[in-house]
XYZ file of C-alpha atoms in Angstrom:
416
model
C 1.635 3.684 -22.708
C 1.012 6.087 -19.199
C 1.581 2.686 -17.014
C 3.616 0.963 -18.812
C 5.669 4.530 -17.543
C 4.079 5.007 -14.419
C 5.395 0.953 -13.864
C 9.249 1.846 -15.187
C 8.890 5.011 -13.005
C 8.219 2.843 -9.892
C 10.425 -0.107 -10.702
C 13.714 2.735 -10.927
C 12.672 3.818 -8.050
C 12.867 0.802 -6.085
C 16.209 -0.620 -7.684
C 18.205 -0.965 -10.504
C 18.261 -4.683 -10.250
C 16.523 -7.971 -9.086
C 18.243 -8.101 -5.453
C 17.122 -4.160 -4.686
C 13.826 -4.764 -6.017
C 13.658 -7.652 -3.449
C 15.404 -6.236 -0.319
C 13.148 -2.520 -0.850
C 10.499 -4.810 -1.444
C 10.908 -6.899 2.098
C 11.430 -3.980 4.095
C 8.454 -1.775 2.412
C 6.494 -4.949 4.292
C 8.798 -5.531 7.032
C 7.350 -2.091 7.901
C 4.440 -2.144 7.492
C 4.094 -4.069 9.486
C 6.120 -2.229 11.854
C 3.488 1.142 11.011
C 0.372 -1.271 12.389
C 1.909 -2.475 15.757
C 3.882 -0.141 16.402
C 1.056 2.964 16.742
C -1.100 0.550 18.997
C 0.947 -2.333 20.884
C 1.185 0.126 24.203
C -2.115 0.124 24.102
C -2.892 -3.527 23.883
C -0.569 -4.086 26.971
C -3.196 -1.295 29.125
C -6.393 -1.313 27.990
C -6.834 -4.799 26.359
C -4.204 -7.341 28.586
C -4.851 -5.594 31.783
C -1.490 -4.151 32.746
C -0.456 -1.214 34.436
C 1.448 0.569 31.918
C 4.910 0.729 34.273
C 5.215 -2.202 33.831
C 4.632 -2.105 30.153
C 7.604 0.656 30.684
C 9.374 -1.137 33.007
C 9.413 -5.100 30.005
C 10.338 -2.905 27.694
C 12.957 -1.190 28.458
C 14.416 -4.020 30.539
C 13.524 -6.239 26.334
C 15.340 -2.711 24.953
C 18.773 -2.512 27.164
C 19.204 -6.541 27.054
C 18.364 -5.902 23.118
C 21.252 -3.303 22.986
C 23.910 -5.474 23.609
C 23.314 -8.126 20.772
C 23.845 -6.241 17.692
C 27.607 -6.274 18.000
C 28.073 -10.376 18.065
C 24.798 -10.625 15.780
C 26.897 -8.582 13.159
C 30.256 -10.088 13.409
C 28.010 -13.847 12.444
C 26.344 -12.318 9.541
C 29.980 -10.847 8.169
C 31.154 -14.276 8.982
C 28.082 -17.076 8.019
C 26.444 -14.689 5.782
C 24.304 -11.898 5.973
C 21.052 -12.983 4.160
C 20.913 -16.446 6.398
C 21.056 -14.251 9.789
C 18.637 -12.224 8.895
C 16.214 -14.017 7.831
C 16.595 -16.825 10.777
C 16.371 -13.626 12.990
C 12.912 -12.419 11.282
C 12.265 -15.661 11.557
C 12.445 -15.877 15.506
C 10.751 -12.055 15.320
C 7.369 -13.639 13.535
C 7.699 -16.599 16.443
C 7.751 -13.382 19.323
C 5.320 -11.723 17.845
C 2.478 -14.327 17.297
C 3.266 -15.170 20.967
C 2.523 -11.534 22.664
C -1.602 -12.392 21.819
C -0.820 -15.098 24.505
C 0.662 -12.466 26.936
C -1.705 -12.066 30.282
C 1.985 -12.016 33.005
C 4.670 -8.635 33.520
C 6.835 -11.865 33.084
C 5.655 -13.466 29.316
C 6.093 -9.544 28.525
C 9.146 -8.945 29.552
C 10.890 -12.307 27.680
C 9.140 -12.356 24.731
C 9.944 -8.435 24.235
C 13.744 -9.553 24.870
C 13.518 -12.395 22.635
C 12.145 -9.633 19.992
C 14.584 -6.801 20.882
C 17.170 -9.191 20.717
C 16.805 -10.349 16.949
C 15.969 -7.442 15.918
C 19.399 -6.107 17.163
C 21.018 -9.000 14.858
C 18.665 -8.594 11.651
C 19.917 -4.548 12.036
C 23.268 -5.608 11.803
C 22.550 -7.378 9.357
C 20.514 -6.116 7.412
C 23.619 -3.601 7.053
C 25.601 -6.138 5.423
C 22.352 -7.078 3.887
C 22.425 -3.787 2.188
C 26.079 -3.250 1.104
C 26.406 -6.407 -1.004
C 22.791 -5.914 -3.098
C 23.628 -2.295 -3.082
C 27.084 -2.688 -4.422
C 28.950 0.109 -5.349
C 27.091 2.471 -4.196
C 25.323 1.165 -1.002
C 24.214 4.730 -0.225
C 22.878 5.487 -2.166
C 21.402 2.270 -2.367
C 20.042 2.768 0.764
C 18.523 5.991 0.147
C 16.113 4.636 -2.280
C 15.377 1.749 0.444
C 14.937 4.212 3.487
C 11.931 6.223 0.500
C 10.050 2.967 1.015
C 10.904 2.344 4.522
C 9.360 5.110 5.535
C 6.453 5.312 3.615
C 5.583 1.360 4.598
C 5.691 3.356 7.663
C 2.672 5.299 6.880
C 0.867 2.899 5.441
C 0.915 0.847 8.310
C 0.831 3.357 11.244
C -2.702 5.037 8.576
C -4.009 1.325 9.206
C -3.052 1.134 12.798
C -5.572 3.945 13.135
C -8.298 1.879 12.129
C -7.520 -0.357 14.344
C -7.711 2.720 17.073
C -11.050 4.073 15.840
C -12.836 0.410 16.019
C -10.511 -0.359 19.634
C -11.819 -3.862 19.808
C -9.599 -6.847 20.842
C -9.881 -8.141 17.307
C -8.462 -5.636 15.733
C -5.207 -5.093 18.189
C -5.194 -8.984 17.987
C -5.529 -8.786 14.305
C -2.609 -5.796 14.438
C 0.340 -8.089 16.283
C -0.206 -10.832 14.169
C -0.112 -8.584 10.608
C 3.265 -7.174 11.902
C 4.340 -11.266 13.201
C 3.377 -11.746 9.171
C 5.335 -9.528 8.100
C 8.584 -10.060 9.235
C 7.942 -14.449 8.292
C 6.565 -12.845 4.555
C 10.176 -10.710 4.962
C 12.138 -13.794 5.362
C 10.823 -15.895 2.535
C 11.295 -12.992 0.166
C 15.033 -13.028 1.722
C 15.060 -16.529 -0.585
C 14.862 -14.227 -3.454
C 18.102 -12.972 -2.890
C 21.489 -13.988 -4.386
C 23.832 -15.995 -1.838
C 26.349 -13.882 -1.590
C 29.738 -15.316 -0.744
C 31.045 -14.561 2.734
C 34.329 -11.815 2.261
C 37.425 -13.792 4.137
C 39.214 -10.875 6.380
C 42.675 -9.797 5.570
C 45.450 -12.374 8.027
C 46.210 -12.095 11.559
C 43.236 -9.292 11.595
C 42.385 -8.843 14.766
C 38.369 -10.139 15.743
C 36.308 -6.887 16.959
C 38.249 -4.095 14.851
C 35.646 -2.066 15.174
C 36.262 -1.114 18.830
C 40.265 0.017 17.754
C 38.849 1.923 15.222
C 39.063 5.900 16.562
C 36.736 7.683 13.811
C 34.539 4.958 13.287
C 34.113 5.061 17.410
C 33.156 9.357 17.497
C 31.251 9.161 14.157
C 28.803 6.756 16.048
C 28.892 8.711 19.363
C 28.099 11.016 16.994
C 25.323 9.996 14.977
C 23.805 8.157 18.837
C 24.064 12.898 19.324
C 22.675 13.526 16.619
C 19.962 11.026 16.111
C 18.411 13.266 19.776
C 16.777 15.223 16.377
C 14.001 12.665 15.602
C 12.665 12.434 18.656
C 12.384 15.903 18.647
C 9.332 15.603 16.190
C 8.062 12.593 18.017
C 8.068 13.823 21.706
C 9.664 17.379 21.950
C 7.231 18.945 19.547
C 3.842 17.775 20.625
C 4.479 18.715 23.979
C 5.741 21.887 23.123
C 2.681 22.696 20.519
C -0.047 21.791 23.757
C 1.599 23.399 26.432
C 3.101 26.451 25.579
C 1.598 27.712 22.497
C -1.844 28.955 20.814
C -1.887 26.624 17.727
C -4.782 23.697 16.571
C -4.121 20.106 17.802
C -4.759 19.212 14.360
C -1.165 20.617 13.996
C 0.592 17.728 15.420
C -1.003 16.039 13.443
C -0.105 17.528 10.290
C 3.555 17.795 11.740
C 4.211 14.223 11.122
C 1.928 14.699 8.249
C 4.815 16.532 5.957
C 7.296 15.610 7.956
C 6.970 11.301 6.854
C 5.299 12.882 3.047
C 8.924 15.324 2.678
C 11.108 12.596 4.111
C 9.356 9.975 1.106
C 9.921 13.157 -1.404
C 13.219 14.237 -0.927
C 15.128 10.741 0.297
C 16.518 9.843 -2.972
C 17.067 12.417 -4.654
C 18.957 14.391 -1.724
C 20.531 10.848 -1.178
C 21.950 9.963 -4.428
C 24.474 12.532 -4.299
C 25.931 12.059 -1.224
C 28.200 8.499 -1.257
C 31.918 9.284 -0.312
C 32.744 9.408 3.233
C 33.731 13.337 1.954
C 29.965 13.308 0.958
C 28.728 12.583 3.866
C 30.796 15.061 6.337
C 29.870 17.790 4.088
C 25.887 16.652 4.071
C 26.286 16.506 8.144
C 27.058 19.366 8.713
C 24.812 20.942 5.995
C 22.522 18.894 8.258
C 23.693 20.265 11.066
C 22.656 24.201 10.208
C 19.326 23.526 9.249
C 18.978 22.044 12.903
C 20.084 25.605 13.819
C 17.221 27.153 11.988
C 14.545 24.666 12.749
C 14.941 24.810 16.714
C 14.597 28.435 16.916
C 11.356 28.434 14.596
C 9.869 25.680 16.817
C 10.425 28.018 20.294
C 9.186 31.314 18.189
C 6.109 29.547 17.478
C 5.149 30.452 21.441
C 4.845 33.645 21.084
C 3.280 34.546 17.911
C -0.862 34.651 17.672
C -2.467 31.188 17.227
C -2.487 31.132 13.514
C 0.747 31.942 12.691
C 2.107 29.954 15.003
C 0.647 26.851 13.255
C 2.118 28.249 10.038
C 5.570 29.236 11.497
C 5.556 24.936 12.971
C 4.769 23.531 9.663
C 7.048 25.910 7.972
C 9.993 24.810 11.374
C 8.889 21.080 11.152
C 10.049 21.217 6.448
C 12.983 22.929 7.565
C 14.026 20.327 10.082
C 12.457 17.492 7.902
C 15.492 18.595 5.478
C 17.948 18.257 7.925
C 17.322 14.763 8.794
C 17.837 14.041 5.270
C 21.074 15.454 5.242
C 21.700 13.985 8.455
C 20.628 10.806 7.680
C 21.799 10.603 4.027
C 25.924 11.489 5.999
C 24.937 9.202 7.375
C 24.544 6.338 5.771
C 27.298 7.731 3.075
C 30.052 7.544 6.912
C 28.893 4.502 8.067
C 29.137 2.532 4.943
C 31.714 3.685 3.378
C 34.557 4.281 6.985
C 33.761 0.343 6.501
C 35.399 -2.033 5.790
C 33.488 -4.448 3.606
C 34.400 -8.059 5.130
C 33.332 -6.258 8.544
C 30.295 -4.394 7.798
C 27.821 -6.419 9.798
C 30.229 -6.099 12.990
C 30.084 -1.999 12.826
C 26.385 -1.369 11.655
C 26.636 -3.202 14.638
C 28.453 -0.924 16.392
C 26.791 1.787 14.975
C 23.202 0.610 16.059
C 24.304 0.631 19.384
C 25.670 4.085 19.149
C 22.462 4.773 18.408
C 19.820 3.137 20.329
C 21.821 4.573 23.021
C 21.563 8.177 21.881
C 17.075 7.030 21.873
C 16.801 5.622 24.850
C 18.046 8.409 26.733
C 16.990 11.412 24.152
C 13.430 11.751 26.400
C 15.085 12.516 29.320
C 17.450 15.179 28.368
C 14.610 16.931 25.286
C 12.008 16.756 28.572
C 14.245 17.814 31.640
C 16.660 20.469 29.986
C 14.834 21.850 27.089
C 10.993 21.844 28.039
C 12.558 22.898 31.551
C 15.331 25.140 30.250
C 11.827 26.714 28.233
C 12.760 29.252 25.212
C 17.433 28.886 26.426
C 16.834 24.875 25.979
C 15.606 25.152 22.215
C 18.403 27.486 21.496
C 20.879 25.492 23.292
C 19.511 22.812 21.122
C 19.989 24.515 18.116
C 23.539 24.820 18.565
C 24.617 21.406 20.083
C 22.971 20.302 16.476
C 25.219 22.850 14.867
C 28.008 22.153 16.941
C 27.568 18.281 16.398
C 27.554 19.032 12.073
C 30.172 21.173 11.589
C 32.865 17.960 13.126
C 31.391 16.033 10.329
C 33.905 17.501 6.973
C 37.326 16.929 9.621
C 35.848 13.567 11.100
C 36.038 12.136 6.979
C 38.794 13.950 6.192
C 40.366 11.643 9.544
C 38.641 8.169 8.515
C 39.845 8.243 5.686
C 43.418 8.515 5.972
C 43.124 6.274 8.545
C 42.121 3.163 5.450
C 43.322 4.224 2.116
C 42.055 2.704 -0.581
C 43.066 3.503 -4.484
C 40.591 5.916 -4.900
C 41.451 8.179 -1.763
C 44.491 9.650 -3.664
C 43.073 10.886 -6.511
C 39.531 12.278 -5.153
C 41.441 13.982 -1.913
C 43.082 15.126 -5.059
C 40.698 17.038 -6.584
């Protein structure tokens, strides 16, 4: 009885039908592999292969910049040829390129293989967004919230596995991480074979090919999404540096904040995300996220002026509020990103959205380390106001976006 109850609850969390559970399982497996690799990749290339850190950084930067250009055409290809097929092809390419990394002995080889991997990742990311819409059916944002819960859990488990390899600190352990990630791509592709073959949705006649570039509300949302994405490196980059250089908090606080952030997002994503479905909901949720960041950033700054244990408590409380804002922000972006995109062009729109987010993440380290850390407490306050201002645009953006794409249910919702 208890086992059946637990199994049934996990099944409901993972999805309402077979295709949803398949995509959840595939994404979970893939993200476990990502967690294995991401935590130790830089150390492998510098300590095991023997490449200078500057060369590793340059290779990954070049690969990332080239990969940015592949998401939009890849998404369009997914719209016209089928998201499931394109995503499977991208996963196979990533499996091969990841496995090839164990053969890398030069900067040139690393750059070429990493570039192939990033191109496939961008194409697969856009196709994955389109596939989520098809699998999620009438409520893609709710399904995406469930999906992200298991994605976060997969990354956490993969990172724990990477920690064991880092403790061993042998070439064999690092190679096992890389091949484990390659296997996760292959297994993910195999699992997608269990999904139905969704028919391609025909585009309206005489419609321009690259419609996303003419969609001004969506382009504005893409810019806001990329800018609000600065909140992710706040936890992974900015706060650890701030703790170590400006507070008396013990070093374990850095590990604790990652644990709190990951655990809270896993526990709350579905509960909050399931209530944010329409673009109107998304606009309001975007505003709520900005207000939560308005609270969390000053709390992080104040930790520099508190006694040691008070500083640790303040940081953990701040990360709790910040994690709540992250859940609201991601849920808002699911609702707006899927809701503003036409069904027949979801891949193209998700490619545009991915480009905006990736561009923001590329600029984030320079902005956060120079502006925020350079200004100290004043920088944190400016960052808080920046997030709040971005969030405040959410409701009006949602109304503008929905006015430009009338649907049968829009008039009823607007009137209510």
